[in-house]
Amino acid sequence: MTEKALPACPVETTLTLISDKWKVLILRDLLPGTRRFGELKRSLGGVSQKVLTAQLRQMEESGLLTRTVYPEVPPRVEYTLTELGASLRPVLEALRDWGEEYQAKSG
């Protein structure tokens, strides 16, 4: 994503990068460390292979994660957060904390 394409508002910029439900959950799953494609797909449950692939590609293009392909049969592909992706940890923790509070008050 180029600087010219980014919105003027910093909140909108953040939402542009992680606005999809799957992207936030992918970030959540990669915060502890590297995961393989199959692990992410199982963890996310209802996501199709096509959608997960598209989301991972977008996140790689945005610089949030790296994709490593190992020349094996069958190919092994691993995803790891970049420093930029890992810097979203406080944002995700704030979302989790808010969700826990909301659930406690609503339940």
mmCIF file with all atom_site columns, C-alpha atoms in Angstrom:
data_model
loop_
_atom_site.group_PDB
_atom_site.id
_atom_site.type_symbol
_atom_site.label_atom_id
_atom_site.label_alt_id
_atom_site.label_comp_id
_atom_site.label_asym_id
_atom_site.label_entity_id
_atom_site.label_seq_id
_atom_site.pdbx_PDB_ins_code
_atom_site.Cartn_x
_atom_site.Cartn_y
_atom_site.Cartn_z
_atom_site.occupancy
_atom_site.B_iso_or_equiv
_atom_site.pdbx_formal_charge
_atom_site.auth_seq_id
_atom_site.auth_comp_id
_atom_site.auth_asym_id
_atom_site.auth_atom_id
_atom_site.pdbx_PDB_model_num
ATOM 1   C CA . MET A 1 1   ? 0.000   0.000   0.000  1.00 0.00 ? 1   MET A CA 1
ATOM 2   C CA . THR A 1 2   ? 1.493   3.319   -1.015 1.00 0.00 ? 2   THR A CA 1
ATOM 3   C CA . GLU A 1 3   ? 1.419   6.448   1.111  1.00 0.00 ? 3   GLU A CA 1
ATOM 4   C CA . LYS A 1 4   ? -0.729  8.207   -1.499 1.00 0.00 ? 4   LYS A CA 1
ATOM 5   C CA . ALA A 1 5   ? -3.402  5.516   -1.121 1.00 0.00 ? 5   ALA A CA 1
ATOM 6   C CA . LEU A 1 6   ? -3.674  5.957   2.649  1.00 0.00 ? 6   LEU A CA 1
ATOM 7   C CA . PRO A 1 7   ? -6.536  7.994   4.108  1.00 0.00 ? 7   PRO A CA 1
ATOM 8   C CA . ALA A 1 8   ? -5.753  11.241  5.937  1.00 0.00 ? 8   ALA A CA 1
ATOM 9   C CA . CYS A 1 9   ? -7.379  9.979   9.160  1.00 0.00 ? 9   CYS A CA 1
ATOM 10  C CA . PRO A 1 10  ? -5.128  7.639   11.207 1.00 0.00 ? 10  PRO A CA 1
ATOM 11  C CA . VAL A 1 11  ? -8.127  5.620   12.460 1.00 0.00 ? 11  VAL A CA 1
ATOM 12  C CA . GLU A 1 12  ? -9.280  5.099   8.885  1.00 0.00 ? 12  GLU A CA 1
ATOM 13  C CA . THR A 1 13  ? -5.742  4.029   7.929  1.00 0.00 ? 13  THR A CA 1
ATOM 14  C CA . THR A 1 14  ? -5.772  1.356   10.643 1.00 0.00 ? 14  THR A CA 1
ATOM 15  C CA . LEU A 1 15  ? -9.219  0.158   9.613  1.00 0.00 ? 15  LEU A CA 1
ATOM 16  C CA . THR A 1 16  ? -8.112  0.029   5.974  1.00 0.00 ? 16  THR A CA 1
ATOM 17  C CA . LEU A 1 17  ? -5.383  -2.436  6.970  1.00 0.00 ? 17  LEU A CA 1
ATOM 18  C CA . ILE A 1 18  ? -7.373  -4.643  9.378  1.00 0.00 ? 18  ILE A CA 1
ATOM 19  C CA . SER A 1 19  ? -11.038 -3.892  8.620  1.00 0.00 ? 19  SER A CA 1
ATOM 20  C CA . ASP A 1 20  ? -11.965 -7.418  7.641  1.00 0.00 ? 20  ASP A CA 1
ATOM 21  C CA . LYS A 1 21  ? -13.077 -9.811  10.380 1.00 0.00 ? 21  LYS A CA 1
ATOM 22  C CA . TRP A 1 22  ? -10.724 -12.494 9.079  1.00 0.00 ? 22  TRP A CA 1
ATOM 23  C CA . LYS A 1 23  ? -7.699  -10.174 9.107  1.00 0.00 ? 23  LYS A CA 1
ATOM 24  C CA . VAL A 1 24  ? -8.167  -9.386  12.787 1.00 0.00 ? 24  VAL A CA 1
ATOM 25  C CA . LEU A 1 25  ? -8.515  -13.093 13.589 1.00 0.00 ? 25  LEU A CA 1
ATOM 26  C CA . ILE A 1 26  ? -5.441  -13.938 11.484 1.00 0.00 ? 26  ILE A CA 1
ATOM 27  C CA . LEU A 1 27  ? -3.489  -11.331 13.461 1.00 0.00 ? 27  LEU A CA 1
ATOM 28  C CA . ARG A 1 28  ? -4.790  -12.860 16.695 1.00 0.00 ? 28  ARG A CA 1
ATOM 29  C CA . ASP A 1 29  ? -3.634  -16.307 15.615 1.00 0.00 ? 29  ASP A CA 1
ATOM 30  C CA . LEU A 1 30  ? -0.189  -15.120 14.488 1.00 0.00 ? 30  LEU A CA 1
ATOM 31  C CA . LEU A 1 31  ? 0.606   -13.050 17.601 1.00 0.00 ? 31  LEU A CA 1
ATOM 32  C CA . PRO A 1 32  ? 1.963   -16.098 19.477 1.00 0.00 ? 32  PRO A CA 1
ATOM 33  C CA . GLY A 1 33  ? 4.145   -17.080 16.513 1.00 0.00 ? 33  GLY A CA 1
ATOM 34  C CA . THR A 1 34  ? 4.419   -18.639 13.071 1.00 0.00 ? 34  THR A CA 1
ATOM 35  C CA . ARG A 1 35  ? 1.524   -20.712 11.732 1.00 0.00 ? 35  ARG A CA 1
ATOM 36  C CA . ARG A 1 36  ? 0.998   -22.899 8.680  1.00 0.00 ? 36  ARG A CA 1
ATOM 37  C CA . PHE A 1 37  ? -1.879  -22.295 6.275  1.00 0.00 ? 37  PHE A CA 1
ATOM 38  C CA . GLY A 1 38  ? -3.785  -25.371 7.475  1.00 0.00 ? 38  GLY A CA 1
ATOM 39  C CA . GLU A 1 39  ? -3.451  -24.310 11.116 1.00 0.00 ? 39  GLU A CA 1
ATOM 40  C CA . LEU A 1 40  ? -4.891  -20.891 10.330 1.00 0.00 ? 40  LEU A CA 1
ATOM 41  C CA . LYS A 1 41  ? -7.761  -22.382 8.326  1.00 0.00 ? 41  LYS A CA 1
ATOM 42  C CA . ARG A 1 42  ? -8.676  -24.787 11.158 1.00 0.00 ? 42  ARG A CA 1
ATOM 43  C CA . SER A 1 43  ? -8.428  -22.068 13.795 1.00 0.00 ? 43  SER A CA 1
ATOM 44  C CA . LEU A 1 44  ? -10.632 -19.660 11.845 1.00 0.00 ? 44  LEU A CA 1
ATOM 45  C CA . GLY A 1 45  ? -13.339 -22.248 11.230 1.00 0.00 ? 45  GLY A CA 1
ATOM 46  C CA . GLY A 1 46  ? -15.799 -20.765 8.743  1.00 0.00 ? 46  GLY A CA 1
ATOM 47  C CA . VAL A 1 47  ? -13.337 -19.173 6.316  1.00 0.00 ? 47  VAL A CA 1
ATOM 48  C CA . SER A 1 48  ? -13.002 -20.648 2.826  1.00 0.00 ? 48  SER A CA 1
ATOM 49  C CA . GLN A 1 49  ? -9.585  -21.441 1.385  1.00 0.00 ? 49  GLN A CA 1
ATOM 50  C CA . LYS A 1 50  ? -10.107 -18.793 -1.321 1.00 0.00 ? 50  LYS A CA 1
ATOM 51  C CA . VAL A 1 51  ? -10.983 -16.026 1.172  1.00 0.00 ? 51  VAL A CA 1
ATOM 52  C CA . LEU A 1 52  ? -8.146  -16.965 3.542  1.00 0.00 ? 52  LEU A CA 1
ATOM 53  C CA . THR A 1 53  ? -5.646  -16.929 0.676  1.00 0.00 ? 53  THR A CA 1
ATOM 54  C CA . ALA A 1 54  ? -6.884  -13.505 -0.462 1.00 0.00 ? 54  ALA A CA 1
ATOM 55  C CA . GLN A 1 55  ? -6.728  -12.079 3.062  1.00 0.00 ? 55  GLN A CA 1
ATOM 56  C CA . LEU A 1 56  ? -3.213  -13.409 3.635  1.00 0.00 ? 56  LEU A CA 1
ATOM 57  C CA . ARG A 1 57  ? -2.046  -11.947 0.307  1.00 0.00 ? 57  ARG A CA 1
ATOM 58  C CA . GLN A 1 58  ? -3.498  -8.538  1.166  1.00 0.00 ? 58  GLN A CA 1
ATOM 59  C CA . MET A 1 59  ? -1.852  -8.616  4.584  1.00 0.00 ? 59  MET A CA 1
ATOM 60  C CA . GLU A 1 60  ? 1.476   -9.580  3.008  1.00 0.00 ? 60  GLU A CA 1
ATOM 61  C CA . GLU A 1 61  ? 1.169   -6.701  0.517  1.00 0.00 ? 61  GLU A CA 1
ATOM 62  C CA . SER A 1 62  ? 0.433   -4.328  3.424  1.00 0.00 ? 62  SER A CA 1
ATOM 63  C CA . GLY A 1 63  ? 3.590   -5.505  5.203  1.00 0.00 ? 63  GLY A CA 1
ATOM 64  C CA . LEU A 1 64  ? 1.759   -7.079  8.155  1.00 0.00 ? 64  LEU A CA 1
ATOM 65  C CA . LEU A 1 65  ? 3.068   -10.621 7.626  1.00 0.00 ? 65  LEU A CA 1
ATOM 66  C CA . THR A 1 66  ? 5.586   -12.632 5.689  1.00 0.00 ? 66  THR A CA 1
ATOM 67  C CA . ARG A 1 67  ? 4.905   -15.802 3.729  1.00 0.00 ? 67  ARG A CA 1
ATOM 68  C CA . THR A 1 68  ? 7.608   -18.456 3.552  1.00 0.00 ? 68  THR A CA 1
ATOM 69  C CA . VAL A 1 69  ? 7.306   -21.357 1.102  1.00 0.00 ? 69  VAL A CA 1
ATOM 70  C CA . TYR A 1 70  ? 9.505   -24.395 1.711  1.00 0.00 ? 70  TYR A CA 1
ATOM 71  C CA . PRO A 1 71  ? 10.488  -26.483 -1.347 1.00 0.00 ? 71  PRO A CA 1
ATOM 72  C CA . GLU A 1 72  ? 9.012   -29.732 -0.081 1.00 0.00 ? 72  GLU A CA 1
ATOM 73  C CA . VAL A 1 73  ? 6.404   -32.142 -1.401 1.00 0.00 ? 73  VAL A CA 1
ATOM 74  C CA . PRO A 1 74  ? 3.743   -31.245 -0.514 1.00 0.00 ? 74  PRO A CA 1
ATOM 75  C CA . PRO A 1 75  ? 4.820   -27.583 -0.207 1.00 0.00 ? 75  PRO A CA 1
ATOM 76  C CA . ARG A 1 76  ? 4.900   -26.172 3.310  1.00 0.00 ? 76  ARG A CA 1
ATOM 77  C CA . VAL A 1 77  ? 3.831   -22.541 3.645  1.00 0.00 ? 77  VAL A CA 1
ATOM 78  C CA . GLU A 1 78  ? 4.254   -20.596 6.877  1.00 0.00 ? 78  GLU A CA 1
ATOM 79  C CA . TYR A 1 79  ? 3.055   -17.151 7.889  1.00 0.00 ? 79  TYR A CA 1
ATOM 80  C CA . THR A 1 80  ? 4.737   -14.899 10.446 1.00 0.00 ? 80  THR A CA 1
ATOM 81  C CA . LEU A 1 81  ? 3.903   -11.389 11.588 1.00 0.00 ? 81  LEU A CA 1
ATOM 82  C CA . THR A 1 82  ? 6.374   -8.709  10.621 1.00 0.00 ? 82  THR A CA 1
ATOM 83  C CA . GLU A 1 83  ? 7.462   -6.124  13.151 1.00 0.00 ? 83  GLU A CA 1
ATOM 84  C CA . LEU A 1 84  ? 4.715   -3.893  11.753 1.00 0.00 ? 84  LEU A CA 1
ATOM 85  C CA . GLY A 1 85  ? 2.104   -6.627  12.176 1.00 0.00 ? 85  GLY A CA 1
ATOM 86  C CA . ALA A 1 86  ? 3.275   -7.400  15.708 1.00 0.00 ? 86  ALA A CA 1
ATOM 87  C CA . SER A 1 87  ? 2.977   -3.708  16.572 1.00 0.00 ? 87  SER A CA 1
ATOM 88  C CA . LEU A 1 88  ? -0.825  -4.165  16.357 1.00 0.00 ? 88  LEU A CA 1
ATOM 89  C CA . ARG A 1 89  ? -0.720  -6.235  19.579 1.00 0.00 ? 89  ARG A CA 1
ATOM 90  C CA . PRO A 1 90  ? -1.981  -3.361  21.813 1.00 0.00 ? 90  PRO A CA 1
ATOM 91  C CA . VAL A 1 91  ? -4.842  -2.693  19.384 1.00 0.00 ? 91  VAL A CA 1
ATOM 92  C CA . LEU A 1 92  ? -5.926  -6.349  19.459 1.00 0.00 ? 92  LEU A CA 1
ATOM 93  C CA . GLU A 1 93  ? -5.529  -6.515  23.238 1.00 0.00 ? 93  GLU A CA 1
ATOM 94  C CA . ALA A 1 94  ? -7.751  -3.430  23.568 1.00 0.00 ? 94  ALA A CA 1
ATOM 95  C CA . LEU A 1 95  ? -10.374 -5.081  21.320 1.00 0.00 ? 95  LEU A CA 1
ATOM 96  C CA . ARG A 1 96  ? -10.221 -8.252  23.437 1.00 0.00 ? 96  ARG A CA 1
ATOM 97  C CA . ASP A 1 97  ? -10.503 -6.317  26.712 1.00 0.00 ? 97  ASP A CA 1
ATOM 98  C CA . TRP A 1 98  ? -13.443 -4.300  25.442 1.00 0.00 ? 98  TRP A CA 1
ATOM 99  C CA . GLY A 1 99  ? -15.173 -7.477  24.198 1.00 0.00 ? 99  GLY A CA 1
ATOM 100 C CA . GLU A 1 100 ? -14.682 -9.182  27.574 1.00 0.00 ? 100 GLU A CA 1
ATOM 101 C CA . GLU A 1 101 ? -16.188 -6.186  29.382 1.00 0.00 ? 101 GLU A CA 1
ATOM 102 C CA . TYR A 1 102 ? -19.121 -6.042  26.995 1.00 0.00 ? 102 TYR A CA 1
ATOM 103 C CA . GLN A 1 103 ? -19.777 -9.779  27.385 1.00 0.00 ? 103 GLN A CA 1
ATOM 104 C CA . ALA A 1 104 ? -19.635 -9.486  31.180 1.00 0.00 ? 104 ALA A CA 1
ATOM 105 C CA . LYS A 1 105 ? -22.163 -6.635  31.191 1.00 0.00 ? 105 LYS A CA 1
ATOM 106 C CA . SER A 1 106 ? -24.452 -8.212  28.598 1.00 0.00 ? 106 SER A CA 1
ATOM 107 C CA . GLY A 1 107 ? -24.392 -11.770 29.844 1.00 0.00 ? 107 GLY A CA 1
#
